[in-house]
Structures are given as structure tokens and as C-alpha cells.
Short mmCIF file of C-alpha atoms and ligand atoms in Angstrom, two decimals:
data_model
loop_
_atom_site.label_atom_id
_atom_site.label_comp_id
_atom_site.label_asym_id
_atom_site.label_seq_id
_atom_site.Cartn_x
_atom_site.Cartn_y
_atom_site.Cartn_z
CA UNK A 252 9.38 78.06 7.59
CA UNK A 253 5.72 76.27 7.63
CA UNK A 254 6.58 75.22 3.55
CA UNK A 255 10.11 74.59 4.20
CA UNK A 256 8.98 71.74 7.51
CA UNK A 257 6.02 70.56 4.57
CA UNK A 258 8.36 69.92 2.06
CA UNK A 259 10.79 68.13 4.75
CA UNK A 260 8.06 66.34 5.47
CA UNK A 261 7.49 65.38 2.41
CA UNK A 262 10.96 64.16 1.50
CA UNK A 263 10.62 61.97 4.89
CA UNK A 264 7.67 60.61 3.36
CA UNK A 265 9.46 59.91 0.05
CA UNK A 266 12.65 58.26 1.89
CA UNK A 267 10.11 55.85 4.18
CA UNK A 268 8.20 54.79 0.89
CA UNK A 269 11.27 53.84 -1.46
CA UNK A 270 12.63 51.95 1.69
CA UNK A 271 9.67 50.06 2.71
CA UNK A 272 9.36 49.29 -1.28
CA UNK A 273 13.09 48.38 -1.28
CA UNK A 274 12.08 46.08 1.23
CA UNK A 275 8.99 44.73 -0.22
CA UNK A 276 10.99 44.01 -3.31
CA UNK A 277 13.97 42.28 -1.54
CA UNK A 278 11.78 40.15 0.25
CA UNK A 279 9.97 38.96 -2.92
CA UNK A 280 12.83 38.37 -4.34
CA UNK A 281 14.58 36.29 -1.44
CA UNK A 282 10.74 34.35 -1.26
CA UNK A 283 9.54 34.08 -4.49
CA UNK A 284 12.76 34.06 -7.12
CA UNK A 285 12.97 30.19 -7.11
CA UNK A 286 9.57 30.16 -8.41
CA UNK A 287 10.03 32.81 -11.32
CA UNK A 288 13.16 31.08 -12.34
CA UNK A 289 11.29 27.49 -11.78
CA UNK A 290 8.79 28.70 -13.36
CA UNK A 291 7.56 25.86 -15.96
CA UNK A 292 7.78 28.69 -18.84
CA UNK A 293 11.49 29.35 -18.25
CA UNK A 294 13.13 27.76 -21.22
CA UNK A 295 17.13 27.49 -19.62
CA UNK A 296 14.94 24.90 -17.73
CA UNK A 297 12.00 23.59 -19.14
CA UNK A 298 10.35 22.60 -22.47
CA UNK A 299 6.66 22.09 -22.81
CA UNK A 300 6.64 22.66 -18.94
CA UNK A 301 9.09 18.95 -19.25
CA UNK A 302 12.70 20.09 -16.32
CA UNK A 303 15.26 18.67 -18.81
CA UNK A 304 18.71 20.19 -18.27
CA UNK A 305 18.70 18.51 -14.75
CA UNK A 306 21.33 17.06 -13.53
CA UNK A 307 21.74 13.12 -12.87
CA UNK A 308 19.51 10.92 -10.02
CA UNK A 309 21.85 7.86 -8.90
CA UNK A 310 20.85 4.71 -6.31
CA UNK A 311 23.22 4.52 -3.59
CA UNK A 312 24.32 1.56 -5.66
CA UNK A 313 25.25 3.46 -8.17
CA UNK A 314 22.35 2.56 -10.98
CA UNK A 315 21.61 5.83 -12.89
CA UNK A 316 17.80 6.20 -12.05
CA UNK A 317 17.83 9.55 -14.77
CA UNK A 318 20.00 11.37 -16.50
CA UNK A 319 19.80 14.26 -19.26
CA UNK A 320 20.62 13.18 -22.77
CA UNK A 321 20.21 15.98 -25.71
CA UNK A 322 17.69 18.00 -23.38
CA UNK A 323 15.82 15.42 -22.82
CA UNK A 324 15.51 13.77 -19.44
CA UNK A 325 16.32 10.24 -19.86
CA UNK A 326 15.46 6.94 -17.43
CA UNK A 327 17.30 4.07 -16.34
CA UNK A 328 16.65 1.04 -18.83
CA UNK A 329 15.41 -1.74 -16.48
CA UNK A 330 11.96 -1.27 -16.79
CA UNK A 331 11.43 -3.01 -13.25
CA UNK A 332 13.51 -0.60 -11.63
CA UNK A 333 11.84 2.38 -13.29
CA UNK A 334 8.41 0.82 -12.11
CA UNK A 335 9.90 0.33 -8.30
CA UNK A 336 11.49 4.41 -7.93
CA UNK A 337 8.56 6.09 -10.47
CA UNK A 338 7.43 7.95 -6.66
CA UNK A 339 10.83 8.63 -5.58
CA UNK A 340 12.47 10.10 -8.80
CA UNK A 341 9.37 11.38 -9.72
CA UNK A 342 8.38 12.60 -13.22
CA UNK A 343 9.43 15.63 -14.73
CA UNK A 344 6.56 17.12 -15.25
CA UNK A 345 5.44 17.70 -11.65
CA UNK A 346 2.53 15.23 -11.60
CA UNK A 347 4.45 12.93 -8.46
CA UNK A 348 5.11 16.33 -5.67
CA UNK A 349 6.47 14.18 -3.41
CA UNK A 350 9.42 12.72 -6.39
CA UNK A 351 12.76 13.93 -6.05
CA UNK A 352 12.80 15.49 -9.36
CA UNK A 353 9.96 17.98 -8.51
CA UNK A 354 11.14 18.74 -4.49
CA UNK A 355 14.75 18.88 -5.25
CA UNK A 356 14.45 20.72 -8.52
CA UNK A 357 16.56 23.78 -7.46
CA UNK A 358 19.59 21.48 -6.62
CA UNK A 359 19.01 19.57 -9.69
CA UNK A 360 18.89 22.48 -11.87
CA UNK A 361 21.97 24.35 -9.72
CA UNK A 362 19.58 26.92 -9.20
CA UNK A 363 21.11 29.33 -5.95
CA UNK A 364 19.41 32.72 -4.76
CA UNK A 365 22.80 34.33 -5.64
CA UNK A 366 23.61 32.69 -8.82
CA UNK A 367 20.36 32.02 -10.19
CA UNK A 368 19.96 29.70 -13.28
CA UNK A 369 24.02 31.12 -13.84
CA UNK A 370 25.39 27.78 -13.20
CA UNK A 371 23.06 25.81 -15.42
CA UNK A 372 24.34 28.35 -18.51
CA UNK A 373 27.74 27.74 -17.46
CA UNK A 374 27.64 24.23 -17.47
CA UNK A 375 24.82 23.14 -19.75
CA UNK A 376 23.56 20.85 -16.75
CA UNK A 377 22.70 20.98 -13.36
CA UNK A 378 23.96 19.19 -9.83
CA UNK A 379 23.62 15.33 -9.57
CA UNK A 380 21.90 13.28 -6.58
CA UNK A 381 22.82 10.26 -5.32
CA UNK A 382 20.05 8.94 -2.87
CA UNK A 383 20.15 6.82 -0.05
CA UNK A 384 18.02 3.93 -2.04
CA UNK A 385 19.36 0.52 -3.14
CA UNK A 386 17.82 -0.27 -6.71
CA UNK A 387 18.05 -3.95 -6.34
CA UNK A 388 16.31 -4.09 -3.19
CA UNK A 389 13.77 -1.53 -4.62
CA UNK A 390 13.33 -3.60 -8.07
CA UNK A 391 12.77 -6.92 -5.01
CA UNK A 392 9.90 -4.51 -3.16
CA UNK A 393 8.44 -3.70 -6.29
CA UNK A 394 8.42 -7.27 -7.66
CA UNK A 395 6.94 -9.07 -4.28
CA UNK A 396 4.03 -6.40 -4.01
CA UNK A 397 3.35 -7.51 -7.71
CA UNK A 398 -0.22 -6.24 -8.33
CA UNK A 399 -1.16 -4.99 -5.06
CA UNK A 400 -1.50 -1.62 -3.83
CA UNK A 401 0.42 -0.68 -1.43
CA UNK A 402 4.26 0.22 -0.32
CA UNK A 403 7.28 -1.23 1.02
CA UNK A 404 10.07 0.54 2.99
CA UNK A 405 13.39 -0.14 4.55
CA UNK A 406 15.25 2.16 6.82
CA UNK A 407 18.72 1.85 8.62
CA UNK A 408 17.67 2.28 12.47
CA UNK A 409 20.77 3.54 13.17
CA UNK A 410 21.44 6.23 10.57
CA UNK A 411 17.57 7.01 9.11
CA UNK A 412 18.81 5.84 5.65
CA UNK A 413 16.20 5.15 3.94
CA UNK A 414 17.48 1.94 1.81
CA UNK A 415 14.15 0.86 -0.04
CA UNK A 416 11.04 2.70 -1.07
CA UNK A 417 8.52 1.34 -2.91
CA UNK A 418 4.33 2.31 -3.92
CA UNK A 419 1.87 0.75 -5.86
CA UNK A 420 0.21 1.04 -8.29
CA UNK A 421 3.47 2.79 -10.50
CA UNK A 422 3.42 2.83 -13.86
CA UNK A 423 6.46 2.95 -16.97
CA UNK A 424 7.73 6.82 -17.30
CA UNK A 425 8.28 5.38 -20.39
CA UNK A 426 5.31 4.70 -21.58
CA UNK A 427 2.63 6.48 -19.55
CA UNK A 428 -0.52 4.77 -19.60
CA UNK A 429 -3.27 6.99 -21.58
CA UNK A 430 -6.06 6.19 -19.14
CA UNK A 431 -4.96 7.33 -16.21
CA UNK A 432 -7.01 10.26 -16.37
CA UNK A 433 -10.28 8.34 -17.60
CA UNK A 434 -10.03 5.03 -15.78
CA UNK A 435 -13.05 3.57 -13.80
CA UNK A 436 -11.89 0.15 -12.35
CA UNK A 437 -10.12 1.90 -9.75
CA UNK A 438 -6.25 0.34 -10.71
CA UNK A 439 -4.86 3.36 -10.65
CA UNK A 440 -6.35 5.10 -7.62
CA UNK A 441 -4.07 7.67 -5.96
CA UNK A 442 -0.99 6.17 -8.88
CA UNK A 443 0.58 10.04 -8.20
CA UNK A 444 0.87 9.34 -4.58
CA UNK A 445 3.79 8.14 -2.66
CA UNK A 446 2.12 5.75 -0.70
CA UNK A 447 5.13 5.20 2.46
CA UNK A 448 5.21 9.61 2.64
CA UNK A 449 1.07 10.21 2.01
CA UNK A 450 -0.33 7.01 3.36
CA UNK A 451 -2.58 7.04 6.00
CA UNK A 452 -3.75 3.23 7.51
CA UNK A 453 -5.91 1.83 10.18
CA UNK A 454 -2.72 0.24 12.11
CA UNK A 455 -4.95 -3.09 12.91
CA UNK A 456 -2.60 -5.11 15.27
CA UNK A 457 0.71 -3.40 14.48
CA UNK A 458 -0.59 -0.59 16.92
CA UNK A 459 -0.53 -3.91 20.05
CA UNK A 460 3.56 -2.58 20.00
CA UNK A 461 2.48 0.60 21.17
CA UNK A 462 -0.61 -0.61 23.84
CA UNK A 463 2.21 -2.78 24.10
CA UNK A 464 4.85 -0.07 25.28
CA UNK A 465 2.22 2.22 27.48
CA UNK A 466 1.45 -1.30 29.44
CA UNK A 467 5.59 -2.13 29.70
CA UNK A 468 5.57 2.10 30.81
CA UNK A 469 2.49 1.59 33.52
CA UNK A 470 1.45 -1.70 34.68
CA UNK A 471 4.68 -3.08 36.64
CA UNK A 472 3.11 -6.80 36.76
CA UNK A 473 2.27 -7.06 33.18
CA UNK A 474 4.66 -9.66 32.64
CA UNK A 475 3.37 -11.89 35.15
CA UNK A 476 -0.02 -11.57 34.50
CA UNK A 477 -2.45 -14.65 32.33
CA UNK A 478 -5.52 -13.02 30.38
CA UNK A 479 -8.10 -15.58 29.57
CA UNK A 480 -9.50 -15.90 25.60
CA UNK A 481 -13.17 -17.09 25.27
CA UNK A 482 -13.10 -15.48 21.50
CA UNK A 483 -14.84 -12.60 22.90
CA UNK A 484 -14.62 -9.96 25.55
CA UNK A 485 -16.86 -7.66 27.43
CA UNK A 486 -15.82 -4.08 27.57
CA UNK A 487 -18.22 -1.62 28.85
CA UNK A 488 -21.26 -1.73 26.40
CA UNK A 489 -20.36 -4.33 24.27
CA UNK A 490 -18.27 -7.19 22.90
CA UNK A 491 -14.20 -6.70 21.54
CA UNK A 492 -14.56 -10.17 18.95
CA UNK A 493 -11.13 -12.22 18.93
CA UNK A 494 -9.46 -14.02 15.54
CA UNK A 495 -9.61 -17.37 17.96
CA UNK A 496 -10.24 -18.46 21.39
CA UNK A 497 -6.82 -18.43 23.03
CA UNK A 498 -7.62 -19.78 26.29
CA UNK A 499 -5.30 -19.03 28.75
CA UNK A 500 -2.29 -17.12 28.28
CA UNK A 501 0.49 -14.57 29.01
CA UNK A 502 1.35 -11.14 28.03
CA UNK A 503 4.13 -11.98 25.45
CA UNK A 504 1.48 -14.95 24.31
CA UNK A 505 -0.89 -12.42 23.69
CA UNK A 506 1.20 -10.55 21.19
CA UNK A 507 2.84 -13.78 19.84
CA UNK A 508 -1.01 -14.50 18.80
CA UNK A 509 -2.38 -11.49 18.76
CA UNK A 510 -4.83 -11.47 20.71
CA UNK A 511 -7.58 -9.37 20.63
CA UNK A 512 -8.97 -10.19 23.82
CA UNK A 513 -5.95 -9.38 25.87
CA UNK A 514 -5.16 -6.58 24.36
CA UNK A 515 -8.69 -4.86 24.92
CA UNK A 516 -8.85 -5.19 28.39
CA UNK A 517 -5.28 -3.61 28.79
CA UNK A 518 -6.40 -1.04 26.62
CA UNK A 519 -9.01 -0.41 28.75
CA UNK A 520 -7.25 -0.80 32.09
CA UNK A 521 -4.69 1.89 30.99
CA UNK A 522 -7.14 4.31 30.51
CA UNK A 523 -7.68 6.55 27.39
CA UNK A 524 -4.84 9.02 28.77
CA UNK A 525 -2.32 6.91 29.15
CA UNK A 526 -3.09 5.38 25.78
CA UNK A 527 -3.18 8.41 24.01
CA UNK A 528 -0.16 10.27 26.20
CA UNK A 529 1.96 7.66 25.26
CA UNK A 530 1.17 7.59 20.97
CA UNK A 531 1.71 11.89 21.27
CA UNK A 532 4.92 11.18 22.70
CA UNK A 533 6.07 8.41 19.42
CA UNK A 534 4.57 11.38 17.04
CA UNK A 535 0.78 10.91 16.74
CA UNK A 536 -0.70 13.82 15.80
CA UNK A 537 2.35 15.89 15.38
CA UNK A 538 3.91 16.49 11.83
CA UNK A 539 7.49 14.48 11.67
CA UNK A 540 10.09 16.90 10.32
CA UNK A 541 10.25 16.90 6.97
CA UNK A 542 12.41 14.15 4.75
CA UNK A 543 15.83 15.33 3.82
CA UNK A 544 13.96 18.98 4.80
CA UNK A 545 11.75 18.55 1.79
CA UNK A 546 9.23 16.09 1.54
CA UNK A 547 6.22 15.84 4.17
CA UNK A 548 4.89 12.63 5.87
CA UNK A 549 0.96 12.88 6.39
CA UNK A 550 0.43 12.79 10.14
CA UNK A 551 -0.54 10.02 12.00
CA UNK A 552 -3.35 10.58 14.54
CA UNK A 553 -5.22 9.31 17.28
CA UNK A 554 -8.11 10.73 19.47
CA UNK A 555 -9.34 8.92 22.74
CA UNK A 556 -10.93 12.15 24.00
CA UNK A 557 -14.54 10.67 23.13
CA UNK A 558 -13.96 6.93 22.60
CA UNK A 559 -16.17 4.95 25.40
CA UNK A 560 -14.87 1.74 27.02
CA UNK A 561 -15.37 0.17 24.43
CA UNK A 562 -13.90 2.67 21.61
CA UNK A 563 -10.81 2.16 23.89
CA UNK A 564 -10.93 -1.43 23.74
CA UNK A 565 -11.38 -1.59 19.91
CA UNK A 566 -8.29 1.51 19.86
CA UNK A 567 -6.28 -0.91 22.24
CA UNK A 568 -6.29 -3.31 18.95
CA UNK A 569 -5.45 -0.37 15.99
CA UNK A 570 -9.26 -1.15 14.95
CA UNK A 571 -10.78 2.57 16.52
CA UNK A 572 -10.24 6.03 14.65
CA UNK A 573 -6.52 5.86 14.75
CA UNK A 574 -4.30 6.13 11.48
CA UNK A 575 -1.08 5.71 10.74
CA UNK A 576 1.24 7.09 8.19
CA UNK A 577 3.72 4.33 6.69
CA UNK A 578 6.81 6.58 7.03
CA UNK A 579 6.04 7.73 11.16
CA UNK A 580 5.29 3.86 11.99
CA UNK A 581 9.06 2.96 10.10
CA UNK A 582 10.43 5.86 12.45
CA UNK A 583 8.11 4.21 15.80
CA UNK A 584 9.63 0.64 15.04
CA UNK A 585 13.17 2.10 14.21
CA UNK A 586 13.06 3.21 17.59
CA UNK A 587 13.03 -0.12 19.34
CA UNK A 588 15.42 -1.27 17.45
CA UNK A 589 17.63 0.97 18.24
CA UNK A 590 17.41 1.22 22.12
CA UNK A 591 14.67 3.84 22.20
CA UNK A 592 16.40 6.60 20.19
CA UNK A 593 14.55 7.47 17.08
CA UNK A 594 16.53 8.61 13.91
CA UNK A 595 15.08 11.38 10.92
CA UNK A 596 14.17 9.62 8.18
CA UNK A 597 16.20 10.85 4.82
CA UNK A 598 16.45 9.92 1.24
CA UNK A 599 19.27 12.51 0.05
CA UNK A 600 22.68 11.35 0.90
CA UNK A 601 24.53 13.67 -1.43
CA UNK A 602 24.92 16.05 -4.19
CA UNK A 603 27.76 17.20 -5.94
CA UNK A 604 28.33 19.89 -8.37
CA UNK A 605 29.00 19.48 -12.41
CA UNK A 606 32.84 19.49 -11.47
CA UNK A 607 32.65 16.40 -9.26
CA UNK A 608 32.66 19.69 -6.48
CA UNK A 609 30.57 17.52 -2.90
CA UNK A 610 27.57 20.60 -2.16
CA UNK A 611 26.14 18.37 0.54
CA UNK A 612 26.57 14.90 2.44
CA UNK A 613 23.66 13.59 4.46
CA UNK A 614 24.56 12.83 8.05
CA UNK A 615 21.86 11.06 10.67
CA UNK A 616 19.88 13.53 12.95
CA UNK A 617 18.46 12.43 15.98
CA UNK A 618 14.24 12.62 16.28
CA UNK A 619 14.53 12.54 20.05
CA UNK A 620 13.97 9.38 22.61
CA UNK A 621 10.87 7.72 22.02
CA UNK A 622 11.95 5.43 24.63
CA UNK A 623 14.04 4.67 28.05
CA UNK A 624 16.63 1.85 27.01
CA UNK A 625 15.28 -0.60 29.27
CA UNK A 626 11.29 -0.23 27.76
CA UNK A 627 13.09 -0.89 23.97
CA UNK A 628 14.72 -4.19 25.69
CA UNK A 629 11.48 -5.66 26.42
CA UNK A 630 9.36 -4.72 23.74
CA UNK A 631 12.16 -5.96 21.82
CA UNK A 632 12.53 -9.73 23.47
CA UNK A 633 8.03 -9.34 22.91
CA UNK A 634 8.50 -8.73 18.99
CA UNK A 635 11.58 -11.30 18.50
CA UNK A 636 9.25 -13.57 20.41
CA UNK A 637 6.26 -13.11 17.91
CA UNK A 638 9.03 -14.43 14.90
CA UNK A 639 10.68 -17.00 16.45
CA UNK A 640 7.62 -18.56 18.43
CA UNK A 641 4.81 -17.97 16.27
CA UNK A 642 5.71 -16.87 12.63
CA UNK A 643 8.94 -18.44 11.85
CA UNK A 644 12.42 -17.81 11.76
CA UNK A 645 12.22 -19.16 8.52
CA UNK A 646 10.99 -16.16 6.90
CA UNK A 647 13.97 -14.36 7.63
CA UNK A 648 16.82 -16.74 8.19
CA UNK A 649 19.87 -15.89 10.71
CA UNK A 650 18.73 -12.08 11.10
CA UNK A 651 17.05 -12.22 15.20
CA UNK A 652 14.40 -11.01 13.18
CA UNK A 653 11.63 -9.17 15.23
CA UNK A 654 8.00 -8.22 13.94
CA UNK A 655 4.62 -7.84 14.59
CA UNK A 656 1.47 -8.18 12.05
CA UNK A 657 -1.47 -6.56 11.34
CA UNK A 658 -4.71 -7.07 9.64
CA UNK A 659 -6.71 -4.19 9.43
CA UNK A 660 -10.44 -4.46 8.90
CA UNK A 661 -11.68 -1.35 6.70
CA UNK A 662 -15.11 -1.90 6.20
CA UNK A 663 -17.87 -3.36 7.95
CA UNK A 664 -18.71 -4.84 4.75
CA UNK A 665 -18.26 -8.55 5.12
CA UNK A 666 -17.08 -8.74 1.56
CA UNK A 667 -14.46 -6.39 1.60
CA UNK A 668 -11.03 -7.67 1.86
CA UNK A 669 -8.57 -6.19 4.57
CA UNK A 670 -5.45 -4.15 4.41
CA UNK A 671 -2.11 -6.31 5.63
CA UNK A 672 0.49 -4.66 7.68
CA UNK A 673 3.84 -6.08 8.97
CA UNK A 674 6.36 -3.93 10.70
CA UNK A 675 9.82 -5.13 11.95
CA UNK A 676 13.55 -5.68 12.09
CA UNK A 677 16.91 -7.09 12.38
CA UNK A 678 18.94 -7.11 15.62
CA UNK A 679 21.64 -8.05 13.74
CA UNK A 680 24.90 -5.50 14.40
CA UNK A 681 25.83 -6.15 10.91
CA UNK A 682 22.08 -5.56 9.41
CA UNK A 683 20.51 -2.52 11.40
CA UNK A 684 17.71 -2.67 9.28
CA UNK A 685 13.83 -1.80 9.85
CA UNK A 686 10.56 -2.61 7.08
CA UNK A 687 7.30 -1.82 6.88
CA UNK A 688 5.04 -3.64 4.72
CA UNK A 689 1.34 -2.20 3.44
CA UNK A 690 -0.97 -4.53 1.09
CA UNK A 691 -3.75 -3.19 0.85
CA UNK A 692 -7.05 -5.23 -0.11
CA UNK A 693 -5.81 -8.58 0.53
CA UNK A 694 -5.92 -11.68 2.80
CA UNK A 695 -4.83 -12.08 6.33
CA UNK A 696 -1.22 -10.40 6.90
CA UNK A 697 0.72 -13.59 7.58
CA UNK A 698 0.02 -15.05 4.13
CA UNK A 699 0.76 -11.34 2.44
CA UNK A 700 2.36 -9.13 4.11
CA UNK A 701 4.90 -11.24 5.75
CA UNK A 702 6.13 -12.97 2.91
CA UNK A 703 6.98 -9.67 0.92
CA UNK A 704 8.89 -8.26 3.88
CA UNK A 705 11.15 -11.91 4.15
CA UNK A 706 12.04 -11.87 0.31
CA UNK A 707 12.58 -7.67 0.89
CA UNK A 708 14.89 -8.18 3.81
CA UNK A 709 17.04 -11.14 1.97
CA UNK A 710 17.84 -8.67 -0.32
CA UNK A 711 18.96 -6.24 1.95
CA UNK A 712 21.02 -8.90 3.34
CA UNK A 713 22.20 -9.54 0.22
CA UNK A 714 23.02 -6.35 -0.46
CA UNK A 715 24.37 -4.94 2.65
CA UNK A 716 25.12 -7.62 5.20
CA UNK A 717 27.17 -10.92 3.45
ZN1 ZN B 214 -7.75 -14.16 21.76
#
């Protein structure tokens, strides 16, 4: 009996092994199967570690950004509009992560857990993408940054169509430049980065709309009150410096011009809570979902738990620790616009099989309320103030264009040149529109910035709204 109850033992011991291996083995196959089949060394897919029996990558307007030709992966032939979506198509050989070609590989190639590469044989190509991206409005972005680093980006507040998205520096997939790798005058610094996903930016005075919103939220007689400019302002241990002495002036004439002043001293009579409670609850410091559930946004963040009076005074004016990520700040702004209720971001808006067959159709997804209905009003009426009182409505003609500027100071070198930030958008019904604008190393943002975003936003007018 003792043997008999050992060898039964035994057998149990044989049973729980080959089922915990059976699941060991299912569960690397469920997790890691895309990979071996991905794998650069796969030939169905790859050659010389080059994806070339992908399937197409189409603007929303149609332009065919790349295609497969003789298993080789072929690119549109306006070399503009190659230069303006290099970061979103992405290369093929995995250098850009964030490109489409690289994060949507396995819908490209028709790869599916079930079918593996079986569609791809079948077929000879994989599934086509058309993404949410106009090319002509790209090619504009890509034109008006010109030689600047930077990016440009326009979103539909309403849906989270993402209609424009541009970084610089780019370079021809054509004709890869052969320094890249060994350059030293810094033109191609962070060239494999999408800028508007990756970026991270001191906000400068684009960050006033949300010390803006948190004094709308908690000081009921901030739209009565007068602030007084001498160019400078005391806050606890030292001096918050001002562009200009504004004199006297009100709230909304405080944003119009920016000024430093005011905006310190509410900064610092909200209180580095407040401040901070309010930037958590538009997404500081808290990783925005990912776009079209693939690409990640670098997180924007702020931390007041240290900052002295007057830390809080400087973070009042985006000038403090803060940073912001281009693609979070598009989502904050989109929010106003759109009576407090923010909207996901997304890029894909469909893909359909080698037959023609739909596989997916983007729809919007809500990212929550950033804010009550009535706090969007008035921070809206503040930012269409700043455009048609104090920057022009001829920068962006017959859109109720809103907006607010930024220049951010980098360095406390007195030589270096700041980074130029505009962020705004169209109340139009017929244009629900939002754009952020980064240039970095550059003048003052009202010379830079705000030009790029008016010729940017004429072409989405052009495009989507006459
Ligand atoms: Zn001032």
C-alpha cells in the first residue's frame, strides 16, 4: 500500500507539473508571440530588419503617406509632406517608437494571436491605416516651423481627432542624412523623437489659463478686482520681475498682457494647494491614456510641496519646476473649448482588411470633466479677450479665435534664447478646432509662435470649415 500511495503521489506530481508547464507555455505564447513573429529576423515580414510587406498608411485626406511596392516599403512623393509625417508614419526600421509604422506594426502586418502571420501569406500584404491627419495642413505646420525645433498640433475638441501633427527637426526617409549619428552642432538633437507625444516644456505664460482657472474655481471677486504693475513684485523673499510696468489693471487685463505681476500675487494668494489640486485634477502628474491605446504622452508635472512664496509666485507664471507635455496641454485647452469636457486624443481612425473588410473605426472617448460648464465660459470670454483685445483678430480672421502665449525662459543665461508657446482655438461651431504651437530657441512668442499657429489654422479652415 505505502508504494502504491508513493507512486500516486508521484503521478499527482507529474499531472501538477505538465499543467503548470501547459500554463507557463500558454501564457508565453498569449504574451510574447507578437514579438517572435515581429521579430526583426522573421523574413514573411522583414528584410535586413526593414517591415516591408505592410500594408498602406493614408491621411484622412486620402494622400498615401506609404505603401508597399515589390517588398519594399515605399513613401509618398511630396517631399514636404514626407518631412511634415516622418514622426507619425515613422520609419520602418524602428528608429521613430512613437511612428505608426513601428506601434501599429501587428495591424499593419495582419498579424492576430489566432492567425498569426497567416493572413500576410494569404494575401501577400497586410491591413491598411487611414489616420486621423490632414496632409495639407501637416505639409502648412511643417513649412511655418521652417528651421526651428519644435512641433505643431491640431486637435478636434469635440471628437479628439487629431488633424495635424508636426516635429522638428525631421528629415527625408528618402534620403537619410549620414550624420545623424556623428553630428556635433546640435541640428539634429532628439530628430527620433516625436516632439507633441515626448515633449516636455517649461509652460512660461500658457500655464496663467490654469492659475487662471484655480482663481475663476476660488476667489469669487476675481473679476472685480485691479492689481497694480510697478514692473516688479514682492513675494515673500524676493522680487517676481514683469515684461512691462502695467500700471493699473484688471483680471482679464492681466491675461490680455500677461502680466507677471498679477499673476504672482494670485498665485500666491491661492496657496500652493489649491494651485497644485487644481493642475492634478487637468492631468499633471498622471499618465494620459495612451493615443489610439498605443502611443504614450510623457507626463506633465508639477510639485508645489517645497516651493516658498516665492517658488509659488514664479509657478503662478509657468516659470517654477513645472513641465508640460505638448499633447496633455492640447487635451487641457481642448477642454475649454469644449465646455469643460475633455476628449482622448487619437490618431487611428480606421483600418480595414486587404479585402476592403472595416477591422476598426475610431470613435471619440471621453477623458472626464476637467471643468464645470460655467468655469469653461469664463476662461473662455478671458482667452477670446487676449485675441481680440491684445493680439489681433487678424491673425486668425472670422474664427472667435481664443489663445494665450507663452515665452518660456530656459536658462538663466542672458544669451540664451527662449522657447515660444501659443495654445488656443476656434469657437466656431463649424471649426471645433484646438493648436498648440512649440518653437523652441527663438524670440518672444508673439512674433513666432503666433504667426505659425494663424497660417496652421487657415489651413484647417481651408480644409475643413469653407
Ligand atoms: Zn505687469
Amino acid at each position: 500500500m505505502k508504494s502504491i500511495s508513493k507512486r500516486a503521489l508521484a503521478l499527482y506530481l507529474i499531472i501538477l507539473f505538465f499543467i503548470a508547464g501547459c500554463v507557463l507555455l500558454f501564457f508565453n505564447l498569449v504574451s510574447n508571440s507578437g514579438d517572435w513573429a515581429m521579430n526583426r529576423a522573421n523574413r514573411h515580414l522583414y528584410s535586413n530588419g526593414v517591415l516591408v510587406t505592410a500594408g498602406d498608411i493614408i491621411s484622412s485626406d486620402g494622400q498615401v503617406l506609404v505603401t508597399t511596392e515589390d517588398s519594399k516599403r515605399v513613401y509618398s512623393d511630396n517631399k514636404a509632406l514626407r518631412m511634415a509625417t516622418l514622426h507619425t508614419v515613422g520609419d520602418s526600421a524602428g528608429y521613430i517608437a512613437s511612428g505608426v509604422q513601428t506601434s501599429f506594426r501587428d495591424e499593419l502586418t495582419g498579424y492576430t494571436l489566432l492567425d498569426g502571420v497567416y493572413n500576410l501569406k494569404r494575401y501577400g500584404r497586410g491591413n491598411d491605416i487611414t489616420l486621423t491627419i490632414n496632409a495639407e495642413v501637416c505639409e502648412t505646420a511643417y513649412r511655418a516651423l521652417g528651421q526651428k525645433k519644435g512641433t505643431v498640433a491640431v486637435m478636434n475638441y469635440k471628437t479628439g481627432e487629431l488633424v495635424c501633427i508636426v516635429s522638428t527637426p525631421t528629415y527625408d526617409i528618402n534620403n537619410k542624412p549620414g550624420d545623424i549619428l556623428t553630428d556635433t552642432t546640435g541640428k539634429y538633437d532628439g530628430v527620433y523623437m516625436n516632439r507633441f507625444f515626448s515633449g516636455l516644456y517649461t509652460p512660461g505664460s500658457t500655464f496663467k489659463i490654469i492659475t487662471a482657472a484655480c482663481a475663476v474655481e476660488n476667489i469669487p471677486d476675481i473679476f472685480s478686482r485691479t492689481f497694480t504693475c510697478k514692473g516688479k513684485v514682492q513675494i515673500g523673499e524676493g522680487y517676481v520681475i514683469c515684461s512691462s510696468t502695467h500700471g493699473e489693471i484688471t483680471f482679464e487685463e492681466a491675461l490680455n498682457r500677461s502680466c507677471n505681476c498679477a499673476f504672482a500675487e494670485i498665485a500666491a494668494e491661492l496657496g500652493t494647494e489649491k494651485l497644485q489640486a487644481t493642475a492634478e485634477r487637468l492631468g499633471f502628474n498622471s499618465s494620459l491614456n495612451k493615443v489610439s491605446g498605443k502611443i504614450s504622452c510623457a507626463k506633465s508635472r508639477i510639485d508645489l510641496q517645497t516651493a516658498s512664496e516665492l517658488d509659488l509666485g514664479w509657478a503662478g507664471i509657468g516659470q517654477y519646476t513645472t513641465l508640460i507635455n505638448p499633447c496633455h496641454m492640447l487635451t487641457v485647452i481642448s477642454s475649454v473649448a469644449n465646455g469643460g469636457k475633455a476628449v482622448e486624443p487619437y490618431l487611428i481612425k480606421s483600418i480595414s482588411s486587404p479585402e476592403g473588410e472595416s477591422l476598426f473605426s475610431a470613435s471619440e472617448t471621453s477623458a472626464g470633466e476637467y471643468f464645470d460648464s460655467a468655469t469653461a465660459a469664463k476662461l473662455g470670454s478671458l482667452l477670446r479677450s487676449n485675441v481680440k483685445n491684445y493680439y489681433g483678430d487678424s491673425y486668425f480672421p472670422s474664427m472667435e479665435f481664443c489663445g494665450k502665449t507663452g515665452t518660456a525662459e530656459i536658462s538663466d543665461n542672458e544669451d540664451a534664447k527662449p522657447n515660444a508657446l501659443f495654445v488656443g482655438y476656434s469657437q466656431l461651431d463649424s471649426m471645433p478646432f484646438a493648436v498648440i504651437v512649440v518653437v523652441e530657441d527663438t524670440t518672444v512668442s508673439i512674433t513666432s509662435a503666433v504667426p505659425i499657429a494663424s497660417k496652421v489654422m487657415k489651413a484647417v479652415k481651408a480644409e475643413y470649415a469653407s
